PDB file of C-alpha atoms in Angstrom:
ATOM      1  CA  MET A 847     201.245-156.237 223.416  1.00  0.00           C
ATOM      2  CA  SER A 848     202.836-153.491 222.040  1.00  0.00           C
ATOM      3  CA  LEU A 849     201.600-150.255 223.885  1.00  0.00           C
ATOM      4  CA  ALA A 850     200.307-146.792 222.799  1.00  0.00           C
ATOM      5  CA  LEU A 851     199.896-144.225 225.391  1.00  0.00           C
ATOM      6  CA  LEU A 852     196.519-141.537 224.666  1.00  0.00           C
ATOM      7  CA  PHE A 853     196.815-138.033 226.181  1.00  0.00           C
ATOM      8  CA  ALA A 854     193.641-135.629 225.977  1.00  0.00           C
ATOM      9  CA  GLY A 855     192.834-132.302 224.347  1.00  0.00           C
ATOM     10  CA  GLN A 856     191.480-129.806 226.004  1.00  0.00           C
ATOM     11  CA  GLY A 857     187.752-129.979 226.962  1.00  0.00           C
ATOM     12  CA  ALA A 858     188.150-132.999 228.731  1.00  0.00           C
ATOM     13  CA  GLN A 859     189.325-131.350 231.983  1.00  0.00           C
ATOM     14  CA  LYS A 860     187.011-131.549 234.714  1.00  0.00           C
ATOM     15  CA  VAL A 861     187.341-129.761 238.426  1.00  0.00           C
ATOM     16  CA  GLY A 862     188.378-132.347 240.592  1.00  0.00           C
ATOM     17  CA  MET A 863     190.769-133.812 238.470  1.00  0.00           C
ATOM     18  CA  GLY A 864     194.185-135.455 239.947  1.00  0.00           C
ATOM     19  CA  LYS A 865     193.369-134.934 243.806  1.00  0.00           C
ATOM     20  CA  SER A 866     192.469-138.554 244.388  1.00  0.00           C
ATOM     21  CA  LEU A 867     196.641-139.175 242.260  1.00  0.00           C
ATOM     22  CA  TYR A 868     197.896-136.516 244.698  1.00  0.00           C
ATOM     23  CA  GLU A 869     196.976-138.130 247.567  1.00  0.00           C
ATOM     24  CA  GLY A 870     197.252-141.514 247.079  1.00  0.00           C
ATOM     25  CA  SER A 871     200.989-141.415 245.086  1.00  0.00           C
ATOM     26  CA  ALA A 872     203.916-140.426 245.253  1.00  0.00           C
ATOM     27  CA  ALA A 873     205.343-139.761 242.423  1.00  0.00           C
ATOM     28  CA  ALA A 874     201.858-138.219 240.787  1.00  0.00           C
ATOM     29  CA  ARG A 875     202.019-135.720 243.905  1.00  0.00           C
ATOM     30  CA  ALA A 876     206.205-134.698 243.256  1.00  0.00           C
ATOM     31  CA  LEU A 877     204.906-133.838 240.067  1.00  0.00           C
ATOM     32  CA  TYR A 878     201.948-131.633 241.278  1.00  0.00           C
ATOM     33  CA  ASP A 879     204.095-129.761 243.805  1.00  0.00           C
ATOM     34  CA  GLU A 880     206.982-129.415 241.041  1.00  0.00           C
ATOM     35  CA  ALA A 881     204.113-127.992 238.443  1.00  0.00           C
ATOM     36  CA  ASP A 882     203.307-124.943 241.491  1.00  0.00           C
ATOM     37  CA  ARG A 883     207.064-124.526 241.525  1.00  0.00           C
ATOM     38  CA  VAL A 884     207.445-124.341 238.043  1.00  0.00           C
ATOM     39  CA  LEU A 885     204.558-121.966 237.161  1.00  0.00           C
ATOM     40  CA  GLY A 886     204.488-119.758 240.053  1.00  0.00           C
ATOM     41  CA  TRP A 887     200.875-120.310 241.188  1.00  0.00           C
ATOM     42  CA  SER A 888     198.812-122.994 242.512  1.00  0.00           C
ATOM     43  CA  LEU A 889     197.845-125.281 239.476  1.00  0.00           C
ATOM     44  CA  THR A 890     196.684-128.571 242.329  1.00  0.00           C
ATOM     45  CA  LYS A 891     194.328-125.602 244.114  1.00  0.00           C
ATOM     46  CA  ILE A 892     192.507-124.788 240.523  1.00  0.00           C
ATOM     47  CA  CYS A 893     192.348-128.323 239.577  1.00  0.00           C
ATOM     48  CA  PHE A 894     191.157-129.843 243.075  1.00  0.00           C
ATOM     49  CA  GLU A 895     188.947-127.473 243.701  1.00  0.00           C
ATOM     50  CA  GLY A 896     188.251-125.363 240.600  1.00  0.00           C
ATOM     51  CA  PRO A 897     186.057-122.536 239.859  1.00  0.00           C
ATOM     52  CA  ASP A 898     185.169-124.755 237.051  1.00  0.00           C
ATOM     53  CA  ALA A 899     185.591-121.428 234.946  1.00  0.00           C
ATOM     54  CA  GLU A 900     189.011-120.756 236.290  1.00  0.00           C
ATOM     55  CA  LEU A 901     190.017-124.297 235.128  1.00  0.00           C
ATOM     56  CA  THR A 902     188.669-123.864 231.662  1.00  0.00           C
ATOM     57  CA  GLN A 903     190.607-120.884 230.633  1.00  0.00           C
ATOM     58  CA  THR A 904     192.988-121.827 228.312  1.00  0.00           C
ATOM     59  CA  LYS A 905     196.486-120.760 229.396  1.00  0.00           C
ATOM     60  CA  VAL A 906     195.245-123.149 233.172  1.00  0.00           C
ATOM     61  CA  CYS A 907     193.246-126.173 231.827  1.00  0.00           C
ATOM     62  CA  GLN A 908     196.093-126.629 229.430  1.00  0.00           C
ATOM     63  CA  PRO A 909     198.828-127.671 231.667  1.00  0.00           C
ATOM     64  CA  ALA A 910     196.518-128.457 234.046  1.00  0.00           C
ATOM     65  CA  LEU A 911     195.803-131.154 231.773  1.00  0.00           C
ATOM     66  CA  TYR A 912     199.898-131.948 230.622  1.00  0.00           C
ATOM     67  CA  VAL A 913     200.421-132.463 234.361  1.00  0.00           C
ATOM     68  CA  HIS A 914     197.237-134.563 234.397  1.00  0.00           C
ATOM     69  CA  GLY A 915     198.462-136.872 232.143  1.00  0.00           C
ATOM     70  CA  LEU A 916     202.095-137.289 232.928  1.00  0.00           C
ATOM     71  CA  ALA A 917     201.122-137.763 236.768  1.00  0.00           C
ATOM     72  CA  MET A 918     198.455-140.497 235.862  1.00  0.00           C
ATOM     73  CA  LEU A 919     201.715-141.480 234.127  1.00  0.00           C
ATOM     74  CA  ALA A 920     204.096-141.515 237.163  1.00  0.00           C
ATOM     75  CA  ALA A 921     201.222-143.355 239.415  1.00  0.00           C
ATOM     76  CA  LEU A 922     201.122-146.763 237.153  1.00  0.00           C
ATOM     77  CA  LYS A 923     204.687-146.546 237.267  1.00  0.00           C
ATOM     78  CA  GLU A 924     205.263-146.356 240.427  1.00  0.00           C
ATOM     79  CA  LYS A 925     202.612-149.448 240.603  1.00  0.00           C
ATOM     80  CA  GLY A 926     204.588-151.200 238.492  1.00  0.00           C
ATOM     81  CA  VAL A 927     201.595-151.803 235.990  1.00  0.00           C
ATOM     82  CA  VAL A 928     203.156-150.397 232.586  1.00  0.00           C
ATOM     83  CA  PRO A 929     204.632-152.122 230.614  1.00  0.00           C
ATOM     84  CA  ALA A 930     207.560-151.054 227.767  1.00  0.00           C
ATOM     85  CA  VAL A 931     206.008-148.084 225.719  1.00  0.00           C
ATOM     86  CA  SER A 932     206.363-148.810 221.613  1.00  0.00           C
ATOM     87  CA  MET A 933     204.537-144.924 221.046  1.00  0.00           C
ATOM     88  CA  ALA A 934     202.691-142.299 221.871  1.00  0.00           C
ATOM     89  CA  CYS A 935     200.141-139.805 220.198  1.00  0.00           C
ATOM     90  CA  GLY A 936     198.850-136.434 222.284  1.00  0.00           C
ATOM     91  CA  LEU A 937     195.574-134.702 220.779  1.00  0.00           C
ATOM     92  CA  SER A 938     196.351-130.754 220.877  1.00  0.00           C
ATOM     93  CA  LEU A 939     198.295-129.644 223.610  1.00  0.00           C
ATOM     94  CA  GLY A 940     198.211-133.424 224.531  1.00  0.00           C
ATOM     95  CA  GLU A 941     201.046-133.970 221.775  1.00  0.00           C
ATOM     96  CA  VAL A 942     203.637-131.496 224.214  1.00  0.00           C
ATOM     97  CA  THR A 943     202.700-134.229 226.612  1.00  0.00           C
ATOM     98  CA  ALA A 944     203.223-137.294 224.472  1.00  0.00           C
ATOM     99  CA  LEU A 945     206.703-135.945 223.790  1.00  0.00           C
ATOM    100  CA  THR A 946     207.877-135.427 227.430  1.00  0.00           C
ATOM    101  CA  ALA A 947     206.353-138.914 227.881  1.00  0.00           C
ATOM    102  CA  ALA A 948     209.011-139.557 225.547  1.00  0.00           C
ATOM    103  CA  GLY A 949     211.413-137.260 226.838  1.00  0.00           C
ATOM    104  CA  VAL A 950     211.664-134.970 223.981  1.00  0.00           C
ATOM    105  CA  PHE A 951     211.543-132.728 227.451  1.00  0.00           C
ATOM    106  CA  ASP A 952     211.861-133.112 230.938  1.00  0.00           C
ATOM    107  CA  PHE A 953     208.498-132.644 232.841  1.00  0.00           C
ATOM    108  CA  SER A 954     209.297-129.235 233.526  1.00  0.00           C
ATOM    109  CA  THR A 955     209.993-127.892 230.258  1.00  0.00           C
ATOM    110  CA  GLY A 956     207.560-129.591 228.520  1.00  0.00           C
ATOM    111  CA  LEU A 957     205.037-127.790 230.889  1.00  0.00           C
ATOM    112  CA  LYS A 958     206.957-124.352 230.164  1.00  0.00           C
ATOM    113  CA  VAL A 959     205.838-125.301 226.819  1.00  0.00           C
ATOM    114  CA  VAL A 960     202.731-126.245 227.095  1.00  0.00           C
ATOM    115  CA  ALA A 961     201.574-123.097 229.349  1.00  0.00           C
ATOM    116  CA  GLU A 962     203.220-120.493 227.525  1.00  0.00           C
ATOM    117  CA  ARG A 963     201.344-121.685 224.941  1.00  0.00           C
ATOM    118  CA  GLY A 964     198.196-122.557 226.739  1.00  0.00           C
ATOM    119  CA  ARG A 965     199.253-118.076 227.115  1.00  0.00           C
ATOM    120  CA  LEU A 966     199.547-117.162 224.389  1.00  0.00           C
ATOM    121  CA  MET A 967     195.971-119.308 222.765  1.00  0.00           C
ATOM    122  CA  GLN A 968     194.020-117.085 225.127  1.00  0.00           C
ATOM    123  CA  VAL A 969     195.439-113.900 224.028  1.00  0.00           C
ATOM    124  CA  ALA A 970     194.649-114.273 220.664  1.00  0.00           C
ATOM    125  CA  CYS A 971     191.544-115.623 221.700  1.00  0.00           C
ATOM    126  CA  GLU A 972     191.047-112.396 223.303  1.00  0.00           C
ATOM    127  CA  LYS A 973     191.370-110.724 220.366  1.00  0.00           C
ATOM    128  CA  SER A 974     189.544-112.171 218.319  1.00  0.00           C
ATOM    129  CA  THR A 975     185.918-113.142 218.290  1.00  0.00           C
ATOM    130  CA  GLY A 976     185.823-116.379 217.041  1.00  0.00           C
ATOM    131  CA  GLY A 977     183.422-119.891 217.049  1.00  0.00           C
ATOM    132  CA  MET A 978     183.286-123.541 216.855  1.00  0.00           C
ATOM    133  CA  ALA A 979     181.234-126.004 215.750  1.00  0.00           C
ATOM    134  CA  ALA A 980     180.723-129.993 216.148  1.00  0.00           C
ATOM    135  CA  ILE A 981     179.334-131.338 212.630  1.00  0.00           C
ATOM    136  CA  ILE A 982     177.894-135.368 212.783  1.00  0.00           C
ATOM    137  CA  GLY A 983     177.842-137.551 209.782  1.00  0.00           C
ATOM    138  CA  GLU A 984     179.674-136.455 207.416  1.00  0.00           C
ATOM    139  CA  GLU A 985     182.305-137.403 204.475  1.00  0.00           C
ATOM    140  CA  ARG A 986     185.585-135.873 204.953  1.00  0.00           C
ATOM    141  CA  ALA A 987     185.237-134.233 201.561  1.00  0.00           C
ATOM    142  CA  ARG A 988     182.035-132.892 202.543  1.00  0.00           C
ATOM    143  CA  ILE A 989     183.553-130.245 205.746  1.00  0.00           C
ATOM    144  CA  GLN A 990     186.079-129.467 203.080  1.00  0.00           C
ATOM    145  CA  GLU A 991     183.835-127.881 200.448  1.00  0.00           C
ATOM    146  CA  LEU A 992     182.028-126.693 203.174  1.00  0.00           C
ATOM    147  CA  CYS A 993     184.424-124.971 204.917  1.00  0.00           C
ATOM    148  CA  ALA A 994     185.403-123.087 201.497  1.00  0.00           C
ATOM    149  CA  GLU A 995     181.861-122.320 201.372  1.00  0.00           C
ATOM    150  CA  PHE A 996     181.794-120.586 204.788  1.00  0.00           C
ATOM    151  CA  ASP A 997     185.471-119.654 204.752  1.00  0.00           C
ATOM    152  CA  ILE A 998     186.412-121.576 208.055  1.00  0.00           C
ATOM    153  CA  GLN A 999     188.683-124.127 208.505  1.00  0.00           C
ATOM    154  CA  ALA A1000     188.837-127.932 209.672  1.00  0.00           C
ATOM    155  CA  ALA A1001     190.005-128.071 212.934  1.00  0.00           C
ATOM    156  CA  ASN A1002     189.433-131.890 214.122  1.00  0.00           C
ATOM    157  CA  PHE A1003     189.199-135.110 212.201  1.00  0.00           C
ATOM    158  CA  ASN A1004     188.181-136.673 215.541  1.00  0.00           C
ATOM    159  CA  ALA A1005     186.713-140.026 213.858  1.00  0.00           C
ATOM    160  CA  PRO A1006     185.026-141.001 211.465  1.00  0.00           C
ATOM    161  CA  GLY A1007     181.366-138.769 211.172  1.00  0.00           C
ATOM    162  CA  GLN A1008     183.117-136.163 213.971  1.00  0.00           C
ATOM    163  CA  ILE A1009     184.492-133.187 212.370  1.00  0.00           C
ATOM    164  CA  ILE A1010     185.290-129.926 214.334  1.00  0.00           C
ATOM    165  CA  VAL A1011     185.120-126.516 211.928  1.00  0.00           C
ATOM    166  CA  SER A1012     186.653-123.596 213.449  1.00  0.00           C
ATOM    167  CA  GLY A1013     187.042-119.397 212.414  1.00  0.00           C
ATOM    168  CA  GLU A1014     184.929-115.900 212.784  1.00  0.00           C
ATOM    169  CA  LYS A1015     182.470-116.946 214.794  1.00  0.00           C
ATOM    170  CA  ALA A1016     179.821-115.060 211.981  1.00  0.00           C
ATOM    171  CA  LYS A1017     180.853-117.591 210.068  1.00  0.00           C
ATOM    172  CA  VAL A1018     180.509-120.312 212.125  1.00  0.00           C
ATOM    173  CA  GLU A1019     176.721-119.535 213.177  1.00  0.00           C
ATOM    174  CA  ALA A1020     176.400-118.725 209.394  1.00  0.00           C
ATOM    175  CA  LEU A1021     177.251-122.600 208.892  1.00  0.00           C
ATOM    176  CA  VAL A1022     174.828-123.752 212.004  1.00  0.00           C
ATOM    177  CA  ALA A1023     172.103-121.454 210.797  1.00  0.00           C
ATOM    178  CA  ALA A1024     172.364-123.202 207.031  1.00  0.00           C
ATOM    179  CA  ALA A1025     173.124-126.193 208.236  1.00  0.00           C
ATOM    180  CA  LYS A1026     168.852-127.780 207.468  1.00  0.00           C
ATOM    181  CA  ASP A1027     169.096-126.385 204.141  1.00  0.00           C
ATOM    182  CA  LYS A1028     172.327-128.249 202.740  1.00  0.00           C
ATOM    183  CA  GLY A1029     171.113-131.257 204.345  1.00  0.00           C
ATOM    184  CA  LEU A1030     173.303-131.713 207.384  1.00  0.00           C
ATOM    185  CA  LYS A1031     172.783-134.169 209.866  1.00  0.00           C
ATOM    186  CA  ARG A1032     173.591-132.702 212.894  1.00  0.00           C
ATOM    187  CA  VAL A1033     175.189-129.497 213.604  1.00  0.00           C
ATOM    188  CA  ILE A1034     176.470-128.252 217.336  1.00  0.00           C
ATOM    189  CA  SER A1035     178.009-124.651 218.305  1.00  0.00           C
ATOM    190  CA  LEU A1036     180.149-126.001 220.737  1.00  0.00           C
ATOM    191  CA  ASN A1037     180.885-123.656 223.909  1.00  0.00           C
ATOM    192  CA  VAL A1038     185.012-122.360 223.924  1.00  0.00           C
ATOM    193  CA  ALA A1039     186.421-118.870 224.092  1.00  0.00           C
ATOM    194  CA  GLY A1040     187.926-119.319 220.401  1.00  0.00           C
ATOM    195  CA  ALA A1041     188.777-120.396 217.018  1.00  0.00           C
ATOM    196  CA  TYR A1042     191.654-123.069 217.746  1.00  0.00           C
ATOM    197  CA  HIS A1043     193.318-125.016 215.132  1.00  0.00           C
ATOM    198  CA  SER A1044     192.251-122.073 213.018  1.00  0.00           C
ATOM    199  CA  ARG A1045     194.052-119.131 211.081  1.00  0.00           C
ATOM    200  CA  LEU A1046     192.578-116.494 213.989  1.00  0.00           C
ATOM    201  CA  MET A1047     195.146-118.413 216.391  1.00  0.00           C
ATOM    202  CA  GLU A1048     198.398-116.745 213.762  1.00  0.00           C
ATOM    203  CA  PRO A1049     199.017-114.081 216.401  1.00  0.00           C
ATOM    204  CA  ALA A1050     199.612-117.398 218.683  1.00  0.00           C
ATOM    205  CA  ARG A1051     201.540-119.052 216.204  1.00  0.00           C
ATOM    206  CA  GLU A1052     204.111-116.807 215.463  1.00  0.00           C
ATOM    207  CA  GLU A1053     204.964-116.119 218.979  1.00  0.00           C
ATOM    208  CA  PHE A1054     205.320-118.969 220.069  1.00  0.00           C
ATOM    209  CA  ALA A1055     207.986-120.424 216.899  1.00  0.00           C
ATOM    210  CA  ARG A1056     209.513-117.549 218.769  1.00  0.00           C
ATOM    211  CA  TYR A1057     209.238-119.344 222.019  1.00  0.00           C
ATOM    212  CA  LEU A1058     210.080-122.781 221.242  1.00  0.00           C
ATOM    213  CA  GLN A1059     213.897-121.307 219.314  1.00  0.00           C
ATOM    214  CA  GLY A1060     215.161-121.415 222.950  1.00  0.00           C
ATOM    215  CA  VAL A1061     213.975-124.411 223.534  1.00  0.00           C
ATOM    216  CA  THR A1062     216.113-127.764 223.510  1.00  0.00           C
ATOM    217  CA  PHE A1063     214.271-130.649 222.184  1.00  0.00           C
ATOM    218  CA  LEU A1064     215.935-134.212 222.481  1.00  0.00           C
ATOM    219  CA  ALA A1065     215.293-137.116 220.138  1.00  0.00           C
ATOM    220  CA  PRO A1066     211.915-139.316 221.576  1.00  0.00           C
ATOM    221  CA  GLN A1067     212.691-142.522 223.122  1.00  0.00           C
ATOM    222  CA  PHE A1068     209.562-144.424 221.560  1.00  0.00           C
ATOM    223  CA  THR A1069     207.559-143.112 218.723  1.00  0.00           C
ATOM    224  CA  VAL A1070     205.251-139.676 218.076  1.00  0.00           C
ATOM    225  CA  PHE A1071     202.562-139.284 216.252  1.00  0.00           C
ATOM    226  CA  THR A1072     202.100-135.437 214.912  1.00  0.00           C
ATOM    227  CA  ASN A1073     198.533-134.274 214.772  1.00  0.00           C
ATOM    228  CA  THR A1074     199.339-132.310 211.920  1.00  0.00           C
ATOM    229  CA  THR A1075     199.746-134.871 209.346  1.00  0.00           C
ATOM    230  CA  GLY A1076     199.315-137.917 211.803  1.00  0.00           C
ATOM    231  CA  LEU A1077     202.578-139.894 211.162  1.00  0.00           C
ATOM    232  CA  ALA A1078     205.214-140.258 212.833  1.00  0.00           C
ATOM    233  CA  VAL A1079     207.400-136.913 213.778  1.00  0.00           C
ATOM    234  CA  SER A1080     210.911-138.043 215.308  1.00  0.00           C
ATOM    235  CA  GLU A1081     213.868-135.452 214.421  1.00  0.00           C
ATOM    236  CA  PRO A1082     214.037-132.826 217.245  1.00  0.00           C
ATOM    237  CA  ALA A1083     213.798-129.853 214.245  1.00  0.00           C
ATOM    238  CA  GLN A1084     211.151-131.191 212.783  1.00  0.00           C
ATOM    239  CA  ILE A1085     209.039-131.522 216.569  1.00  0.00           C
ATOM    240  CA  ARG A1086     208.897-127.918 216.552  1.00  0.00           C
ATOM    241  CA  GLU A1087     207.875-127.145 213.062  1.00  0.00           C
ATOM    242  CA  ALA A1088     205.115-129.802 214.263  1.00  0.00           C
ATOM    243  CA  LEU A1089     204.456-128.051 217.652  1.00  0.00           C
ATOM    244  CA  VAL A1090     204.282-124.710 215.630  1.00  0.00           C
ATOM    245  CA  LYS A1091     201.816-125.634 213.234  1.00  0.00           C
ATOM    246  CA  GLN A1092     199.376-127.425 214.634  1.00  0.00           C
ATOM    247  CA  VAL A1093     198.075-124.421 216.441  1.00  0.00           C
ATOM    248  CA  VAL A1094     196.835-122.891 213.691  1.00  0.00           C
ATOM    249  CA  SER A1095     196.520-126.157 211.293  1.00  0.00           C
ATOM    250  CA  SER A1096     193.576-129.320 211.556  1.00  0.00           C
ATOM    251  CA  VAL A1097     194.453-131.834 214.684  1.00  0.00           C
ATOM    252  CA  LEU A1098     194.297-135.037 212.442  1.00  0.00           C
ATOM    253  CA  TRP A1099     193.341-137.391 215.074  1.00  0.00           C
ATOM    254  CA  GLU A1100     192.302-140.080 213.504  1.00  0.00           C
ATOM    255  CA  ASP A1101     195.031-140.120 211.113  1.00  0.00           C
ATOM    256  CA  CYS A1102     197.462-140.417 214.535  1.00  0.00           C
ATOM    257  CA  MET A1103     195.267-143.807 215.495  1.00  0.00           C
ATOM    258  CA  ARG A1104     195.412-145.316 212.550  1.00  0.00           C
ATOM    259  CA  SER A1105     199.239-144.717 211.894  1.00  0.00           C
ATOM    260  CA  ALA A1106     199.434-145.915 215.752  1.00  0.00           C
ATOM    261  CA  VAL A1107     197.750-149.741 214.868  1.00  0.00           C
ATOM    262  CA  ALA A1108     199.446-149.664 211.467  1.00  0.00           C
ATOM    263  CA  ALA A1109     202.647-148.894 213.069  1.00  0.00           C
ATOM    264  CA  GLY A1110     201.578-152.046 215.632  1.00  0.00           C
ATOM    265  CA  ALA A1111     199.996-150.794 217.853  1.00  0.00           C
ATOM    266  CA  THR A1112     197.984-153.087 219.423  1.00  0.00           C
ATOM    267  CA  GLU A1113     196.532-151.817 223.176  1.00  0.00           C
ATOM    268  CA  PHE A1114     195.983-147.846 223.711  1.00  0.00           C
ATOM    269  CA  TRP A1115     196.156-146.503 227.687  1.00  0.00           C
ATOM    270  CA  GLU A1116     194.419-143.584 227.702  1.00  0.00           C
ATOM    271  CA  CYS A1117     196.229-141.385 231.134  1.00  0.00           C
ATOM    272  CA  GLY A1118     193.446-138.115 230.927  1.00  0.00           C
ATOM    273  CA  PRO A1119     189.975-137.586 232.581  1.00  0.00           C
ATOM    274  CA  GLY A1120     186.383-138.181 231.185  1.00  0.00           C
ATOM    275  CA  ALA A1121     187.687-140.940 229.019  1.00  0.00           C
ATOM    276  CA  VAL A1122     187.099-138.872 225.429  1.00  0.00           C
ATOM    277  CA  LEU A1123     189.601-140.637 223.184  1.00  0.00           C
ATOM    278  CA  ALA A1124     188.363-143.863 224.079  1.00  0.00           C
ATOM    279  CA  GLY A1125     184.426-143.015 222.687  1.00  0.00           C
ATOM    280  CA  LEU A1126     186.881-141.355 219.511  1.00  0.00           C
ATOM    281  CA  ALA A1127     189.065-144.899 219.314  1.00  0.00           C
ATOM    282  CA  LYS A1128     185.277-146.603 219.708  1.00  0.00           C
ATOM    283  CA  ARG A1129     183.568-144.602 216.663  1.00  0.00           C
ATOM    284  CA  THR A1130     186.963-145.336 215.055  1.00  0.00           C
ATOM    285  CA  ASP A1131     187.459-149.002 215.248  1.00  0.00           C
ATOM    286  CA  LYS A1132     185.540-151.280 217.797  1.00  0.00           C
ATOM    287  CA  SER A1133     188.066-153.614 217.962  1.00  0.00           C
ATOM    288  CA  TRP A1134     190.755-151.316 219.691  1.00  0.00           C
ATOM    289  CA  ILE A1135     191.185-152.048 222.846  1.00  0.00           C
ATOM    290  CA  VAL A1136     191.926-148.899 224.615  1.00  0.00           C
ATOM    291  CA  LYS A1137     191.829-148.696 228.392  1.00  0.00           C
ATOM    292  CA  SER A1138     191.153-145.410 230.193  1.00  0.00           C
ATOM    293  CA  PHE A1139     192.838-144.042 233.162  1.00  0.00           C
ATOM    294  CA  ALA A1140     192.063-141.199 235.253  1.00  0.00           C
ATOM    295  CA  GLU A1141     192.394-141.402 239.052  1.00  0.00           C
ATOM    296  CA  PHE A1142     194.124-143.214 241.888  1.00  0.00           C
ATOM    297  CA  ALA A1143     190.838-145.680 241.922  1.00  0.00           C
ATOM    298  CA  ASP A1144     192.417-146.381 237.607  1.00  0.00           C
ATOM    299  CA  LEU A1145     195.041-148.169 238.478  1.00  0.00           C
ATOM    300  CA  PRO A1146     195.188-151.672 238.511  1.00  0.00           C
ATOM    301  CA  ALA A1147     195.931-153.984 241.448  1.00  0.00           C
ATOM    302  CA  THR A1148     199.132-155.862 241.466  1.00  0.00           C
TER     303      THR A1148
END
């Protein structure tokens, strides 16, 4: 088996996530305790008890999903059920989780990176009026035409026929209102705090670039695919550049998954709540084997 790890992005979070890992796995518990120390506030309390409105905040849910993904992986390793990992992909913030799993950062450094990313993106959201919408059942070329027409951007190419657009709220709403006249099958406004992966995140990109100049990047110990191109990224300088660019560019998730399969991945293990990435994989290619691990009960019996 050639194993590829998958790590969740914003939107997968839910109150209670990781509580059973904390209670059942010493390795997972150590990471949660370290996260509280590094952050200087109780991530565990918000993850385990909520409220949902607080967990959903960008500055909270990004580190929450990062810690959950790595805690799940730590619990799997503690149980001795993880074969050699060949590669990893992470959706948006999950790319930092994937890079940490690959040894580009230690846990504490990766946590600081994702926490600063989340903080800067939340500030950018609060300083702009952005929106996002999901467009179902359309080809990429058609989406690009619509983005040009309405002056918005494609934020996520998640799976065939599932693409997210992002931009100024009024412009996204104009597209949603015009959907029927444009002959679009289905367009859904998303309840989000801002326009992620669009030019409205430019202030966050600039500050994040400055922040990352002070962070040491190591070469990954296994292949990691970047959202910016869907291709493998291996040189530390190249990884830093991709993380900066990713804040304002499209997430090419479908491309990452296809690249992993082309590179020889025979099985995917999703470490994160909600089995969101397994669902996207099923939409892309039903033959792909994807196993989802979110809580202690999901650990395989040994």
